Amino acid sequence: MSNYFTALELACQHCGESNFDTDFLALLNSIREECNFPFIVTSAYRCEKHPLEARKERLGEHTTGKAIDIAVEHDKALKLLEVALRHGVKRIGIKQKGSGRFIHLGVSTDFPSPALWSY
């Protein structure tokens, strides 16, 4: 499946379903290879009943299997952003304040693109 990501970390943390997009996974492998540091996945695919999705008015990008949240901060966050942009990732969310820092990378065409937001 991947040199860098396990099936478990890409599966829904609520139900265990694995519906992560294989083309996006190939892109992530390339990004990870270029970054040359481990990615700590905090969220990948989410089923529609996942608690974070269930409370939304509209299902989020994670339900498409084309989004991932990676725990990263400081110089590694900047490197991840630079590499992801170079690889054509056009949907990026950034939480770099306080605890629980991460970067959301998404490529779903079901959502506005390009898009950049902060949490």
Short mmCIF file of N, CA, C and O in Angstrom, two decimals:
data_model
loop_
_atom_site.label_atom_id
_atom_site.label_comp_id
_atom_site.label_asym_id
_atom_site.label_seq_id
_atom_site.Cartn_x
_atom_site.Cartn_y
_atom_site.Cartn_z
N MET A 1 0.82 -1.19 0.00
CA MET A 1 0.00 0.00 0.00
C MET A 1 0.87 1.26 0.00
O MET A 1 0.66 2.15 -0.78
N SER A 2 1.84 1.31 0.91
CA SER A 2 2.64 2.52 1.02
C SER A 2 3.94 2.22 1.76
O SER A 2 3.98 1.37 2.64
N ASN A 3 4.96 2.93 1.40
CA ASN A 3 6.23 2.81 2.13
C ASN A 3 6.19 3.58 3.44
O ASN A 3 6.98 3.31 4.34
N TYR A 4 5.30 4.57 3.54
CA TYR A 4 5.32 5.49 4.67
C TYR A 4 4.06 5.49 5.54
O TYR A 4 4.09 6.01 6.64
N PHE A 5 2.97 4.96 5.04
CA PHE A 5 1.70 5.03 5.76
C PHE A 5 1.11 3.63 5.92
O PHE A 5 1.12 2.84 4.98
N THR A 6 0.59 3.34 7.10
CA THR A 6 -0.05 2.05 7.32
C THR A 6 -1.54 2.15 7.00
O THR A 6 -2.13 3.25 7.05
N ALA A 7 -2.13 1.02 6.71
CA ALA A 7 -3.57 0.99 6.45
C ALA A 7 -4.34 1.48 7.67
O ALA A 7 -5.35 2.19 7.54
N LEU A 8 -3.87 1.15 8.85
CA LEU A 8 -4.54 1.55 10.08
C LEU A 8 -4.57 3.07 10.25
O LEU A 8 -5.61 3.63 10.60
N GLU A 9 -3.47 3.75 9.99
CA GLU A 9 -3.47 5.20 10.19
C GLU A 9 -4.25 5.94 9.11
O GLU A 9 -4.65 7.09 9.30
N LEU A 10 -4.53 5.30 7.98
CA LEU A 10 -5.32 5.94 6.91
C LEU A 10 -6.81 5.61 7.02
O LEU A 10 -7.63 6.23 6.36
N ALA A 11 -7.15 4.65 7.87
CA ALA A 11 -8.55 4.23 8.03
C ALA A 11 -9.30 5.17 8.98
O ALA A 11 -8.70 5.91 9.76
N CYS A 12 -10.62 5.10 8.91
CA CYS A 12 -11.47 5.90 9.79
C CYS A 12 -11.23 5.49 11.24
O CYS A 12 -11.29 4.31 11.58
N GLN A 13 -10.98 6.46 12.09
CA GLN A 13 -10.73 6.20 13.51
C GLN A 13 -12.01 5.85 14.26
O GLN A 13 -11.96 5.36 15.38
N HIS A 14 -13.15 6.09 13.61
CA HIS A 14 -14.44 5.80 14.23
C HIS A 14 -14.86 4.35 13.98
O HIS A 14 -15.23 3.64 14.92
N CYS A 15 -14.82 3.92 12.72
CA CYS A 15 -15.34 2.60 12.37
C CYS A 15 -14.31 1.65 11.80
O CYS A 15 -14.58 0.47 11.63
N GLY A 16 -13.13 2.16 11.45
CA GLY A 16 -12.09 1.31 10.88
C GLY A 16 -12.17 1.13 9.38
O GLY A 16 -11.30 0.48 8.79
N GLU A 17 -13.20 1.68 8.76
CA GLU A 17 -13.35 1.56 7.31
C GLU A 17 -12.16 2.22 6.62
O GLU A 17 -11.68 3.27 7.05
N SER A 18 -11.70 1.59 5.55
CA SER A 18 -10.57 2.13 4.81
C SER A 18 -11.02 2.49 3.41
O SER A 18 -11.30 1.61 2.59
N ASN A 19 -11.13 3.77 3.15
CA ASN A 19 -11.57 4.23 1.84
C ASN A 19 -10.69 5.40 1.39
O ASN A 19 -11.18 6.38 0.84
N PHE A 20 -9.39 5.29 1.64
CA PHE A 20 -8.45 6.35 1.30
C PHE A 20 -8.13 6.25 -0.19
O PHE A 20 -7.91 5.17 -0.73
N ASP A 21 -8.10 7.39 -0.85
CA ASP A 21 -7.88 7.45 -2.29
C ASP A 21 -6.45 7.03 -2.65
O ASP A 21 -5.48 7.58 -2.13
N THR A 22 -6.30 6.06 -3.55
CA THR A 22 -4.99 5.53 -3.89
C THR A 22 -4.14 6.53 -4.68
O THR A 22 -2.91 6.55 -4.52
N ASP A 23 -4.75 7.36 -5.51
CA ASP A 23 -3.98 8.38 -6.23
C ASP A 23 -3.44 9.43 -5.25
O ASP A 23 -2.30 9.88 -5.39
N PHE A 24 -4.25 9.81 -4.28
CA PHE A 24 -3.80 10.76 -3.27
C PHE A 24 -2.69 10.14 -2.43
O PHE A 24 -1.71 10.81 -2.08
N LEU A 25 -2.81 8.86 -2.13
CA LEU A 25 -1.76 8.17 -1.37
C LEU A 25 -0.43 8.20 -2.14
O LEU A 25 0.62 8.44 -1.54
N ALA A 26 -0.48 7.99 -3.44
CA ALA A 26 0.75 8.05 -4.24
C ALA A 26 1.37 9.45 -4.16
O ALA A 26 2.59 9.59 -4.03
N LEU A 27 0.53 10.48 -4.22
CA LEU A 27 1.01 11.85 -4.09
C LEU A 27 1.63 12.07 -2.71
O LEU A 27 2.70 12.67 -2.59
N LEU A 28 0.97 11.60 -1.67
CA LEU A 28 1.50 11.75 -0.31
C LEU A 28 2.84 11.03 -0.14
O LEU A 28 3.73 11.53 0.55
N ASN A 29 2.98 9.86 -0.76
CA ASN A 29 4.25 9.16 -0.70
C ASN A 29 5.36 10.01 -1.31
O ASN A 29 6.47 10.07 -0.77
N SER A 30 5.07 10.67 -2.41
CA SER A 30 6.07 11.54 -3.05
C SER A 30 6.40 12.73 -2.16
O SER A 30 7.58 13.11 -2.03
N ILE A 31 5.39 13.32 -1.56
CA ILE A 31 5.60 14.46 -0.66
C ILE A 31 6.43 14.03 0.55
O ILE A 31 7.39 14.70 0.93
N ARG A 32 6.07 12.90 1.12
CA ARG A 32 6.80 12.36 2.29
C ARG A 32 8.26 12.08 1.93
O ARG A 32 9.18 12.39 2.69
N GLU A 33 8.47 11.49 0.77
CA GLU A 33 9.83 11.18 0.32
C GLU A 33 10.67 12.46 0.23
O GLU A 33 11.81 12.50 0.71
N GLU A 34 10.09 13.50 -0.35
CA GLU A 34 10.83 14.75 -0.51
C GLU A 34 11.04 15.46 0.83
O GLU A 34 12.09 16.06 1.05
N CYS A 35 10.08 15.40 1.71
CA CYS A 35 10.23 16.06 3.02
C CYS A 35 11.31 15.39 3.86
O CYS A 35 12.00 16.05 4.63
N ASN A 36 11.41 14.08 3.75
CA ASN A 36 12.45 13.32 4.44
C ASN A 36 12.35 13.40 5.97
O ASN A 36 13.37 13.48 6.67
N PHE A 37 11.11 13.43 6.47
CA PHE A 37 10.88 13.28 7.91
C PHE A 37 9.56 12.55 8.09
O PHE A 37 8.69 12.59 7.21
N PRO A 38 9.40 11.82 9.20
CA PRO A 38 8.16 11.05 9.41
C PRO A 38 6.93 11.95 9.49
O PRO A 38 7.00 13.06 10.02
N PHE A 39 5.83 11.47 8.94
CA PHE A 39 4.54 12.16 9.05
C PHE A 39 3.73 11.46 10.13
O PHE A 39 3.52 10.25 10.07
N ILE A 40 3.25 12.23 11.08
CA ILE A 40 2.35 11.70 12.10
C ILE A 40 0.93 12.05 11.67
O ILE A 40 0.53 13.22 11.67
N VAL A 41 0.19 11.04 11.26
CA VAL A 41 -1.17 11.25 10.76
C VAL A 41 -2.12 11.36 11.95
O VAL A 41 -2.17 10.47 12.79
N THR A 42 -2.84 12.47 12.01
CA THR A 42 -3.83 12.63 13.08
C THR A 42 -5.24 12.32 12.58
O THR A 42 -6.11 11.99 13.38
N SER A 43 -5.46 12.42 11.28
CA SER A 43 -6.75 12.07 10.70
C SER A 43 -6.58 11.89 9.20
O SER A 43 -5.92 12.69 8.55
N ALA A 44 -7.19 10.84 8.69
CA ALA A 44 -7.15 10.60 7.24
C ALA A 44 -8.60 10.40 6.78
O ALA A 44 -9.42 11.31 6.94
N TYR A 45 -8.93 9.22 6.26
CA TYR A 45 -10.32 8.98 5.85
C TYR A 45 -11.24 9.01 7.07
O TYR A 45 -10.87 8.54 8.15
N ARG A 46 -12.43 9.59 6.88
CA ARG A 46 -13.47 9.57 7.91
C ARG A 46 -14.79 9.14 7.27
O ARG A 46 -15.19 9.67 6.23
N CYS A 47 -15.46 8.20 7.91
CA CYS A 47 -16.79 7.81 7.43
C CYS A 47 -17.79 8.93 7.76
O CYS A 47 -17.49 9.83 8.55
N GLU A 48 -18.95 8.86 7.18
CA GLU A 48 -19.96 9.90 7.39
C GLU A 48 -20.46 9.95 8.83
O GLU A 48 -20.96 10.97 9.28
N LYS A 49 -20.30 8.84 9.56
CA LYS A 49 -20.76 8.79 10.96
C LYS A 49 -19.66 9.15 11.96
O LYS A 49 -19.90 9.17 13.16
N HIS A 50 -18.47 9.44 11.48
CA HIS A 50 -17.38 9.86 12.35
C HIS A 50 -17.87 11.09 13.13
O HIS A 50 -18.51 11.98 12.56
N PRO A 51 -17.61 11.17 14.43
CA PRO A 51 -18.13 12.28 15.23
C PRO A 51 -17.82 13.67 14.68
O PRO A 51 -18.67 14.56 14.76
N LEU A 52 -16.64 13.87 14.11
CA LEU A 52 -16.31 15.18 13.55
C LEU A 52 -17.14 15.48 12.30
O LEU A 52 -17.48 16.64 12.04
N GLU A 53 -17.48 14.47 11.54
CA GLU A 53 -18.29 14.67 10.33
C GLU A 53 -19.77 14.77 10.67
O GLU A 53 -20.49 15.56 10.06
N ALA A 54 -20.21 13.98 11.63
CA ALA A 54 -21.63 13.93 11.99
C ALA A 54 -22.16 15.27 12.47
O ALA A 54 -23.34 15.57 12.31
N ARG A 55 -21.29 16.10 13.05
CA ARG A 55 -21.77 17.38 13.57
C ARG A 55 -21.70 18.51 12.54
O ARG A 55 -22.08 19.64 12.85
N LYS A 56 -21.22 18.23 11.36
CA LYS A 56 -21.12 19.26 10.32
C LYS A 56 -22.40 19.35 9.51
O LYS A 56 -23.12 18.37 9.35
N GLU A 57 -22.68 20.54 8.99
CA GLU A 57 -23.84 20.70 8.10
C GLU A 57 -23.59 20.01 6.78
O GLU A 57 -24.51 19.46 6.18
N ARG A 58 -22.36 20.07 6.30
CA ARG A 58 -21.97 19.41 5.05
C ARG A 58 -20.77 18.54 5.36
O ARG A 58 -19.84 18.96 6.04
N LEU A 59 -20.76 17.32 4.84
CA LEU A 59 -19.63 16.43 5.07
C LEU A 59 -18.35 17.07 4.58
O LEU A 59 -18.33 17.78 3.57
N GLY A 60 -17.27 16.82 5.29
CA GLY A 60 -15.98 17.42 4.97
C GLY A 60 -15.17 16.61 3.97
O GLY A 60 -15.54 15.50 3.56
N GLU A 61 -14.06 17.17 3.62
CA GLU A 61 -13.18 16.60 2.61
C GLU A 61 -12.62 15.23 3.01
O GLU A 61 -12.36 14.39 2.15
N HIS A 62 -12.48 14.97 4.29
CA HIS A 62 -11.95 13.68 4.73
C HIS A 62 -12.84 12.52 4.27
O HIS A 62 -12.35 11.41 4.07
N THR A 63 -14.15 12.76 4.11
CA THR A 63 -15.05 11.68 3.70
C THR A 63 -14.84 11.27 2.24
O THR A 63 -15.33 10.23 1.82
N THR A 64 -14.11 12.06 1.49
CA THR A 64 -13.81 11.70 0.10
C THR A 64 -12.58 10.80 0.00
O THR A 64 -12.30 10.26 -1.07
N GLY A 65 -11.84 10.67 1.10
CA GLY A 65 -10.60 9.90 1.07
C GLY A 65 -9.45 10.66 0.44
O GLY A 65 -8.41 10.09 0.15
N LYS A 66 -9.66 11.96 0.23
CA LYS A 66 -8.65 12.79 -0.43
C LYS A 66 -8.17 13.92 0.47
O LYS A 66 -7.92 15.02 0.01
N ALA A 67 -8.07 13.63 1.76
CA ALA A 67 -7.59 14.63 2.72
C ALA A 67 -6.89 13.92 3.86
O ALA A 67 -7.21 12.77 4.20
N ILE A 68 -5.92 14.63 4.44
CA ILE A 68 -5.17 14.08 5.55
C ILE A 68 -4.72 15.23 6.44
O ILE A 68 -4.46 16.33 5.95
N ASP A 69 -4.67 14.98 7.74
CA ASP A 69 -4.12 15.93 8.70
C ASP A 69 -2.82 15.35 9.23
O ASP A 69 -2.78 14.19 9.67
N ILE A 70 -1.77 16.16 9.19
CA ILE A 70 -0.45 15.71 9.62
C ILE A 70 0.03 16.60 10.76
O ILE A 70 0.09 17.82 10.62
N ALA A 71 0.35 15.98 11.89
CA ALA A 71 0.89 16.72 13.04
C ALA A 71 2.30 17.17 12.69
O ALA A 71 3.18 16.34 12.42
N VAL A 72 2.48 18.48 12.66
CA VAL A 72 3.77 19.04 12.26
C VAL A 72 3.85 20.47 12.77
O VAL A 72 2.82 21.14 12.91
N GLU A 73 5.05 20.92 13.06
CA GLU A 73 5.21 22.30 13.54
C GLU A 73 6.59 22.83 13.18
O GLU A 73 7.47 22.09 12.74
N HIS A 74 6.74 24.12 13.36
CA HIS A 74 8.00 24.84 13.17
C HIS A 74 8.57 24.64 11.76
O HIS A 74 7.84 24.74 10.79
N ASP A 75 9.88 24.35 11.66
CA ASP A 75 10.52 24.26 10.35
C ASP A 75 9.96 23.11 9.51
O ASP A 75 9.90 23.21 8.29
N LYS A 76 9.50 22.05 10.15
CA LYS A 76 8.92 20.93 9.39
C LYS A 76 7.57 21.33 8.78
O LYS A 76 7.21 20.87 7.70
N ALA A 77 6.82 22.18 9.46
CA ALA A 77 5.56 22.67 8.90
C ALA A 77 5.81 23.48 7.64
O ALA A 77 5.12 23.32 6.63
N LEU A 78 6.80 24.34 7.69
CA LEU A 78 7.14 25.14 6.52
C LEU A 78 7.61 24.25 5.37
O LEU A 78 7.19 24.44 4.22
N LYS A 79 8.43 23.27 5.66
CA LYS A 79 8.91 22.34 4.63
C LYS A 79 7.73 21.59 4.01
O LYS A 79 7.63 21.45 2.78
N LEU A 80 6.81 21.09 4.84
CA LEU A 80 5.64 20.37 4.34
C LEU A 80 4.82 21.26 3.41
O LEU A 80 4.40 20.83 2.34
N LEU A 81 4.60 22.50 3.81
CA LEU A 81 3.85 23.44 2.96
C LEU A 81 4.55 23.66 1.62
O LEU A 81 3.90 23.61 0.57
N GLU A 82 5.83 23.91 1.66
CA GLU A 82 6.58 24.16 0.42
C GLU A 82 6.49 22.96 -0.52
O GLU A 82 6.22 23.12 -1.72
N VAL A 83 6.70 21.78 0.01
CA VAL A 83 6.69 20.57 -0.83
C VAL A 83 5.28 20.27 -1.34
O VAL A 83 5.10 19.94 -2.51
N ALA A 84 4.28 20.38 -0.47
CA ALA A 84 2.90 20.11 -0.89
C ALA A 84 2.46 21.05 -2.01
O ALA A 84 1.85 20.63 -3.00
N LEU A 85 2.80 22.32 -1.88
CA LEU A 85 2.46 23.29 -2.93
C LEU A 85 3.17 22.95 -4.24
O LEU A 85 2.57 23.01 -5.31
N ARG A 86 4.42 22.57 -4.13
CA ARG A 86 5.19 22.21 -5.32
C ARG A 86 4.59 20.98 -6.02
O ARG A 86 4.66 20.84 -7.23
N HIS A 87 3.96 20.10 -5.23
CA HIS A 87 3.33 18.90 -5.78
C HIS A 87 1.88 19.13 -6.20
O HIS A 87 1.19 18.19 -6.55
N GLY A 88 1.43 20.38 -6.13
CA GLY A 88 0.11 20.71 -6.64
C GLY A 88 -1.05 20.59 -5.67
O GLY A 88 -2.21 20.67 -6.08
N VAL A 89 -0.78 20.43 -4.38
CA VAL A 89 -1.87 20.40 -3.40
C VAL A 89 -2.44 21.81 -3.32
O VAL A 89 -1.72 22.77 -3.10
N LYS A 90 -3.78 21.91 -3.50
CA LYS A 90 -4.41 23.22 -3.58
C LYS A 90 -5.40 23.51 -2.46
O LYS A 90 -5.99 24.56 -2.41
N ARG A 91 -5.58 22.56 -1.54
CA ARG A 91 -6.46 22.78 -0.40
C ARG A 91 -5.64 22.53 0.87
O ARG A 91 -5.27 21.40 1.16
N ILE A 92 -5.36 23.62 1.60
CA ILE A 92 -4.48 23.53 2.76
C ILE A 92 -5.11 24.27 3.95
O ILE A 92 -5.49 25.42 3.84
N GLY A 93 -5.19 23.56 5.07
CA GLY A 93 -5.62 24.15 6.33
C GLY A 93 -4.46 24.09 7.31
O GLY A 93 -3.73 23.10 7.35
N ILE A 94 -4.31 25.15 8.08
CA ILE A 94 -3.14 25.26 8.96
C ILE A 94 -3.56 25.57 10.39
O ILE A 94 -4.29 26.53 10.63
N LYS A 95 -3.10 24.75 11.32
CA LYS A 95 -3.23 25.04 12.75
C LYS A 95 -1.81 25.02 13.32
O LYS A 95 -1.22 23.95 13.50
N GLN A 96 -1.29 26.20 13.56
CA GLN A 96 0.08 26.32 14.05
C GLN A 96 0.15 27.21 15.28
O GLN A 96 1.11 27.93 15.50
N LYS A 97 -0.90 27.18 16.08
CA LYS A 97 -0.94 27.95 17.32
C LYS A 97 -1.38 27.03 18.44
O LYS A 97 -2.31 26.23 18.28
N GLY A 98 -0.73 27.14 19.57
CA GLY A 98 -1.11 26.33 20.72
C GLY A 98 -0.76 24.87 20.55
O GLY A 98 0.14 24.51 19.81
N SER A 99 -1.51 24.03 21.24
CA SER A 99 -1.24 22.59 21.17
C SER A 99 -2.01 21.96 20.01
O SER A 99 -2.93 22.56 19.47
N GLY A 100 -1.63 20.78 19.65
CA GLY A 100 -2.32 20.06 18.58
C GLY A 100 -2.08 20.65 17.20
O GLY A 100 -2.97 20.69 16.37
N ARG A 101 -0.90 21.12 16.94
CA ARG A 101 -0.58 21.75 15.65
C ARG A 101 -0.59 20.70 14.54
O ARG A 101 -0.11 19.58 14.71
N PHE A 102 -1.15 21.09 13.39
CA PHE A 102 -1.20 20.19 12.25
C PHE A 102 -1.39 20.98 10.97
O PHE A 102 -1.70 22.17 11.00
N ILE A 103 -1.22 20.28 9.85
CA ILE A 103 -1.54 20.83 8.53
C ILE A 103 -2.46 19.85 7.83
O ILE A 103 -2.19 18.64 7.80
N HIS A 104 -3.54 20.36 7.29
CA HIS A 104 -4.49 19.60 6.49
C HIS A 104 -4.08 19.74 5.03
O HIS A 104 -3.89 20.86 4.54
N LEU A 105 -3.95 18.62 4.35
CA LEU A 105 -3.71 18.61 2.91
C LEU A 105 -4.89 17.93 2.25
O LEU A 105 -5.30 16.85 2.67
N GLY A 106 -5.44 18.55 1.22
CA GLY A 106 -6.57 17.96 0.52
C GLY A 106 -6.52 18.23 -0.96
O GLY A 106 -6.00 19.26 -1.41
N VAL A 107 -7.08 17.27 -1.71
CA VAL A 107 -7.08 17.40 -3.17
C VAL A 107 -8.45 17.12 -3.78
O VAL A 107 -8.57 17.01 -5.00
N SER A 108 -9.48 17.04 -2.97
CA SER A 108 -10.81 16.75 -3.49
C SER A 108 -11.33 17.88 -4.38
O SER A 108 -11.23 19.05 -4.02
N THR A 109 -11.87 17.52 -5.51
CA THR A 109 -12.46 18.51 -6.42
C THR A 109 -13.91 18.81 -6.06
O THR A 109 -14.56 19.61 -6.73
N ASP A 110 -14.42 18.19 -5.00
CA ASP A 110 -15.78 18.43 -4.54
C ASP A 110 -15.89 19.69 -3.68
O ASP A 110 -16.97 20.05 -3.23
N PHE A 111 -14.75 20.33 -3.44
CA PHE A 111 -14.69 21.50 -2.58
C PHE A 111 -13.96 22.62 -3.30
O PHE A 111 -13.19 22.37 -4.22
N PRO A 112 -14.20 23.89 -2.90
CA PRO A 112 -13.53 25.01 -3.56
C PRO A 112 -12.01 24.86 -3.57
O PRO A 112 -11.42 24.42 -2.58
N SER A 113 -11.43 25.20 -4.70
CA SER A 113 -10.00 25.06 -4.86
C SER A 113 -9.51 26.12 -5.83
O SER A 113 -10.15 26.37 -6.84
N PRO A 114 -8.41 26.78 -5.53
CA PRO A 114 -7.56 26.61 -4.37
C PRO A 114 -8.21 27.19 -3.12
O PRO A 114 -9.06 28.07 -3.20
N ALA A 115 -7.77 26.69 -1.98
CA ALA A 115 -8.30 27.18 -0.71
C ALA A 115 -7.22 27.06 0.37
O ALA A 115 -6.50 26.07 0.44
N LEU A 116 -7.13 28.10 1.18
CA LEU A 116 -6.21 28.14 2.30
C LEU A 116 -6.96 28.69 3.50
O LEU A 116 -7.64 29.71 3.38
N TRP A 117 -6.88 28.01 4.63
CA TRP A 117 -7.59 28.46 5.82
C TRP A 117 -6.78 28.13 7.07
O TRP A 117 -5.85 27.33 7.02
N SER A 118 -7.15 28.77 8.17
CA SER A 118 -6.51 28.48 9.44
C SER A 118 -7.57 27.99 10.43
O SER A 118 -8.75 28.29 10.29
N TYR A 119 -7.13 27.23 11.40
CA TYR A 119 -8.00 26.71 12.45
C TYR A 119 -7.79 27.51 13.72
O TYR A 119 -6.71 27.97 13.99
#
